mmCIF file of C-alpha atoms in Angstrom:
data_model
loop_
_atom_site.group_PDB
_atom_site.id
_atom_site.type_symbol
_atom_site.label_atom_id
_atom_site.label_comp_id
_atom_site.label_asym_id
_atom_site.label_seq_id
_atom_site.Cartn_x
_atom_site.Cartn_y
_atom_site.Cartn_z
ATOM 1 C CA UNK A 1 -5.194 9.018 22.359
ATOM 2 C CA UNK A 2 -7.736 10.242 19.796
ATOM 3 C CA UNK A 3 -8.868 6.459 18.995
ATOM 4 C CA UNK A 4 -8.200 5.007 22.760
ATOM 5 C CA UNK A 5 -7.593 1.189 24.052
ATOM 6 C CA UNK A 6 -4.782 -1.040 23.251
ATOM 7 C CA UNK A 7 -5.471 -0.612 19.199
ATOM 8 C CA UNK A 8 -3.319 2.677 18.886
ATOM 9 C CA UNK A 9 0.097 0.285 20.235
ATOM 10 C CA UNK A 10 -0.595 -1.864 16.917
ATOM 11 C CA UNK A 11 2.210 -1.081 14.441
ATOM 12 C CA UNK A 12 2.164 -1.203 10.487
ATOM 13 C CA UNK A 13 3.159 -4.973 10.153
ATOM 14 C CA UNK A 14 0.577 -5.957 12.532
ATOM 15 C CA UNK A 15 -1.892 -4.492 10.051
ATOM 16 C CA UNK A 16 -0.540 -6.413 7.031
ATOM 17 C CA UNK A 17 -0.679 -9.546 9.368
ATOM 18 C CA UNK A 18 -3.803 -9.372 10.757
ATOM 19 C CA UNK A 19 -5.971 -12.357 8.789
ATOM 20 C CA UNK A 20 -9.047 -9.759 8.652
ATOM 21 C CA UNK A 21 -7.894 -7.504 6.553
ATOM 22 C CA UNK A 22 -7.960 -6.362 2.576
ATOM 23 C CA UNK A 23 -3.839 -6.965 2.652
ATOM 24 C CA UNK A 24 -4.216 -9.928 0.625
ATOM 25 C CA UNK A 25 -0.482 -10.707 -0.813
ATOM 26 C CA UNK A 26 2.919 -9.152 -0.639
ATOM 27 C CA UNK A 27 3.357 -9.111 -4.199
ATOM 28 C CA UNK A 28 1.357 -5.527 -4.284
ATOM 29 C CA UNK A 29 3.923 -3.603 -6.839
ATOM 30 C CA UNK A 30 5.307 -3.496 -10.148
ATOM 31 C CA UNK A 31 8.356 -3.196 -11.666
ATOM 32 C CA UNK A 32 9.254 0.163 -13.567
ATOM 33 C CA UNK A 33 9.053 -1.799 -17.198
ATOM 34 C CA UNK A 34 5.339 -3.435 -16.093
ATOM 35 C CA UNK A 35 3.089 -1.934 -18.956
ATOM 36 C CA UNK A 36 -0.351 -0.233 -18.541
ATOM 37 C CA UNK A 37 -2.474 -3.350 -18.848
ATOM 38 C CA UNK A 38 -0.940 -5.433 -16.319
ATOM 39 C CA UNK A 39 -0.355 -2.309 -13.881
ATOM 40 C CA UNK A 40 -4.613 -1.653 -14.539
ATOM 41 C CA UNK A 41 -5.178 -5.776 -13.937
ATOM 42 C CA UNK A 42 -3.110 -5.355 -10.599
ATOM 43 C CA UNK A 43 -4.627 -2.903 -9.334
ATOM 44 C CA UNK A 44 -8.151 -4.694 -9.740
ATOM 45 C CA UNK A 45 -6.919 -7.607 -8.510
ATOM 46 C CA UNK A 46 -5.349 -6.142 -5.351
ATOM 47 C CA UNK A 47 -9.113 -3.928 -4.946
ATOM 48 C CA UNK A 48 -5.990 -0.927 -3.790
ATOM 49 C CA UNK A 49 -6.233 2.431 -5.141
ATOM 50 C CA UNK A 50 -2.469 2.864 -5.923
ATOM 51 C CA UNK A 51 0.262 0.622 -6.337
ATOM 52 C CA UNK A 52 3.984 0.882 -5.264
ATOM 53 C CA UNK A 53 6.481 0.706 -8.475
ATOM 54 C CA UNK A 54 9.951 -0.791 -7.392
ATOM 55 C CA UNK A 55 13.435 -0.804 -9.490
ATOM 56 C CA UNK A 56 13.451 -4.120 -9.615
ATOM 57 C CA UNK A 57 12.049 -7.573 -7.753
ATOM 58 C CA UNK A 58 15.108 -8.570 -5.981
ATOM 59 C CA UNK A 59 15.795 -5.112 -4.246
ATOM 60 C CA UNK A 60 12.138 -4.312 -4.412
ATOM 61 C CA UNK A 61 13.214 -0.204 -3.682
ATOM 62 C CA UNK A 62 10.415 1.738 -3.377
ATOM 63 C CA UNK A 63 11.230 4.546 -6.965
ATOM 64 C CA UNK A 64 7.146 5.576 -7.014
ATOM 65 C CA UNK A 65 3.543 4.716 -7.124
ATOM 66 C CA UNK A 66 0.614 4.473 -9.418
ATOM 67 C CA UNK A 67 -2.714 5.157 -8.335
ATOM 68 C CA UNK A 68 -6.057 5.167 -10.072
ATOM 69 C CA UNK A 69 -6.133 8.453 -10.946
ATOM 70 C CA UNK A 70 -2.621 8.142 -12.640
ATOM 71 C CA UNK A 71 -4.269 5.180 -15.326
ATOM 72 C CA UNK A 72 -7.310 6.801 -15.409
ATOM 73 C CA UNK A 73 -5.523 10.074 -17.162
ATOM 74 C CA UNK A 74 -3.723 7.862 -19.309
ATOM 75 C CA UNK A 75 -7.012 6.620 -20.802
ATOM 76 C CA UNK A 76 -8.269 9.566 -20.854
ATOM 77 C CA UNK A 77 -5.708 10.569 -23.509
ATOM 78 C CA UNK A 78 -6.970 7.975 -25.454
ATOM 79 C CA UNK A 79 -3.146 6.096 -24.905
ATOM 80 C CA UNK A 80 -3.310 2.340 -25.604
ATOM 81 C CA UNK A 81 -2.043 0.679 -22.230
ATOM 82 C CA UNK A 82 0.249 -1.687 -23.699
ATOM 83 C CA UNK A 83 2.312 1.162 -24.882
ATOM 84 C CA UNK A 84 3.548 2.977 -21.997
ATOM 85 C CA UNK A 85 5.000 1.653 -18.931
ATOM 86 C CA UNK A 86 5.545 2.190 -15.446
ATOM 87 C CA UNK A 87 7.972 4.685 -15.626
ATOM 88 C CA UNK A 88 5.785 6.730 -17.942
ATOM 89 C CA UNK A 89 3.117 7.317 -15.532
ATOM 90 C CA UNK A 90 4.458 7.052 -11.991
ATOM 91 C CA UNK A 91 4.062 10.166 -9.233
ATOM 92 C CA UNK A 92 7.764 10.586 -8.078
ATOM 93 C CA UNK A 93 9.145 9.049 -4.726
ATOM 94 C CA UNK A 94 6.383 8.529 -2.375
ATOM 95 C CA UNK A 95 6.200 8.689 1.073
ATOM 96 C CA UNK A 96 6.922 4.997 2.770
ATOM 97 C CA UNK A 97 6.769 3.631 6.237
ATOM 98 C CA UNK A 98 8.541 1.225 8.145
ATOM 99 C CA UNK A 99 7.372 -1.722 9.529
ATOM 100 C CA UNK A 100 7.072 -0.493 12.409
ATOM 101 C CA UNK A 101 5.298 2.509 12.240
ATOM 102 C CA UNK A 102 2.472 2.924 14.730
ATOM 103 C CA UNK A 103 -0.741 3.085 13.324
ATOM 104 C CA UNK A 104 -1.591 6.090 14.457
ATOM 105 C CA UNK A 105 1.405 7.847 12.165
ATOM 106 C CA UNK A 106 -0.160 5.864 9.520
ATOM 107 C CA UNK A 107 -3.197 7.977 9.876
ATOM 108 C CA UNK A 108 -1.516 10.927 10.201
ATOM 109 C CA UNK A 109 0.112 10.761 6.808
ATOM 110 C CA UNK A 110 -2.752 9.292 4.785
ATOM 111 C CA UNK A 111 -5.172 11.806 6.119
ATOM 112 C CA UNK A 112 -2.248 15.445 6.270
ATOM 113 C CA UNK A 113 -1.321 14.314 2.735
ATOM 114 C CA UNK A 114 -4.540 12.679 1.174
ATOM 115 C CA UNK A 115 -2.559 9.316 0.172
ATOM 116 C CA UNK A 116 -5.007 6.262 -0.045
ATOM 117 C CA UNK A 117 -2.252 3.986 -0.191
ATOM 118 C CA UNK A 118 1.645 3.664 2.019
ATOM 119 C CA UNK A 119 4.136 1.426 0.942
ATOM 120 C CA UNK A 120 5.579 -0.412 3.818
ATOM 121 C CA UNK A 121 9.263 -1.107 4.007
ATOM 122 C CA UNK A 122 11.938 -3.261 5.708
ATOM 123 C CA UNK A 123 15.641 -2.141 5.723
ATOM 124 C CA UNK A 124 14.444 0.045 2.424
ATOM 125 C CA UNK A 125 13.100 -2.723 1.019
ATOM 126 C CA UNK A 126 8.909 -2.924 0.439
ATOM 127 C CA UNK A 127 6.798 -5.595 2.232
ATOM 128 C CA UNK A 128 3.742 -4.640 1.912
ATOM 129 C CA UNK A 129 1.138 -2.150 1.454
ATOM 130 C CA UNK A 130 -1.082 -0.464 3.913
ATOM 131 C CA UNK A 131 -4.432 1.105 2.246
ATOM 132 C CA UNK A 132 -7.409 3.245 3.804
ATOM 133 C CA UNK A 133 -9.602 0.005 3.983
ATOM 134 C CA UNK A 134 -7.131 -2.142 5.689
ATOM 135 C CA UNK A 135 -7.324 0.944 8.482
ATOM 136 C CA UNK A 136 -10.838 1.231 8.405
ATOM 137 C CA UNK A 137 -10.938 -2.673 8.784
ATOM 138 C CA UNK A 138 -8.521 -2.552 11.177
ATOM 139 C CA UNK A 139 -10.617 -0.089 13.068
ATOM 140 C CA UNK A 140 -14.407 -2.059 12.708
ATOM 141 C CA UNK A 141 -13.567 -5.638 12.119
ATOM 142 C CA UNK A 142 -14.795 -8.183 14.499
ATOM 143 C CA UNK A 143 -11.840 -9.751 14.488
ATOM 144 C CA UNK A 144 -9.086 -6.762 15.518
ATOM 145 C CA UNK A 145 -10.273 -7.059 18.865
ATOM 146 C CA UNK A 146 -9.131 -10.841 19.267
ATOM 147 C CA UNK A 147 -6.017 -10.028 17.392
ATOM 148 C CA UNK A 148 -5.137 -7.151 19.706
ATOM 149 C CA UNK A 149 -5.439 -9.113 23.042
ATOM 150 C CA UNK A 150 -3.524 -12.119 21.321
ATOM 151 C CA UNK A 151 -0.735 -9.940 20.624
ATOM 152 C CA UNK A 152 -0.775 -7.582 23.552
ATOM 153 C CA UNK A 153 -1.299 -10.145 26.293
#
């Protein structure tokens, strides 16, 4: 294992768990009618880089994600962001992971596909985000340690 010790057996929902990390609330997406503003406030809020945009918050399926760059362009343009909408300026489908994806796939598909943020999901439905900080937290923070042998045994 490229990163060694019990740390690569930690799974996505571990990650999201862990009490030393950026994952600060579940409620990191929007809905597809969520305009520009409140999308922009989110994403400061949350201190992620993209957000995942669901159909709706009952079913909370995954239909895209917004990142940075995404509002950024918008602005650019010179478009007001209380007149477009999620659905105006969301990248297609994105790549998701299940809860229990081990961290070392998470990698992988940040780092092969240069994504700074994965949706996690549950039966298709999101629960949570998974960032490059949380990782990099995961990786340095005092705190993984104790949370790895709590969990592991």
């Amino acid at each position: 294992k490229p990163f060694g010790g019990n740390r690569m057996n930690i799974i996505a929902k571990n990650i999201m768990l862990m009490g030393c990390t950026r994952f600060a609330s579940k409620n990191n997406w929007v809905e597809r009618n969520t305009n520009g503003r409140d999308i922009a406030n989110k994403l400061l809020r949350s201190r992620l880089t993209g957000i995942p945009v669901v159909d709706d918050k009952n079913s909370r399926r995954v239909i895209g994600i917004i990142t940075e760059i995404n509002l950024i362009g918008i602005f650019r343009e010179g478009m007001d962001p209380i007149n477009f909408s999620a659905d105006n300026i969301m990248s297609g489908v994105p790549k998701t992971a299940d809860i229990h994806t081990p961290v070392e796939e998470l990698i992988d598909i940040m780092v092969e596909n240069n994504f700074t943020v994965i949706p996690i999901t549950k039966n298709n439905r999101l629960v949570g985000v998974v960032d490059r900080g949380s990782l990099m937290d995961f990786f340095i923070s005092p705190c993984t340690e104790k949370y790895v042998t709590a969990t592991q045994g």
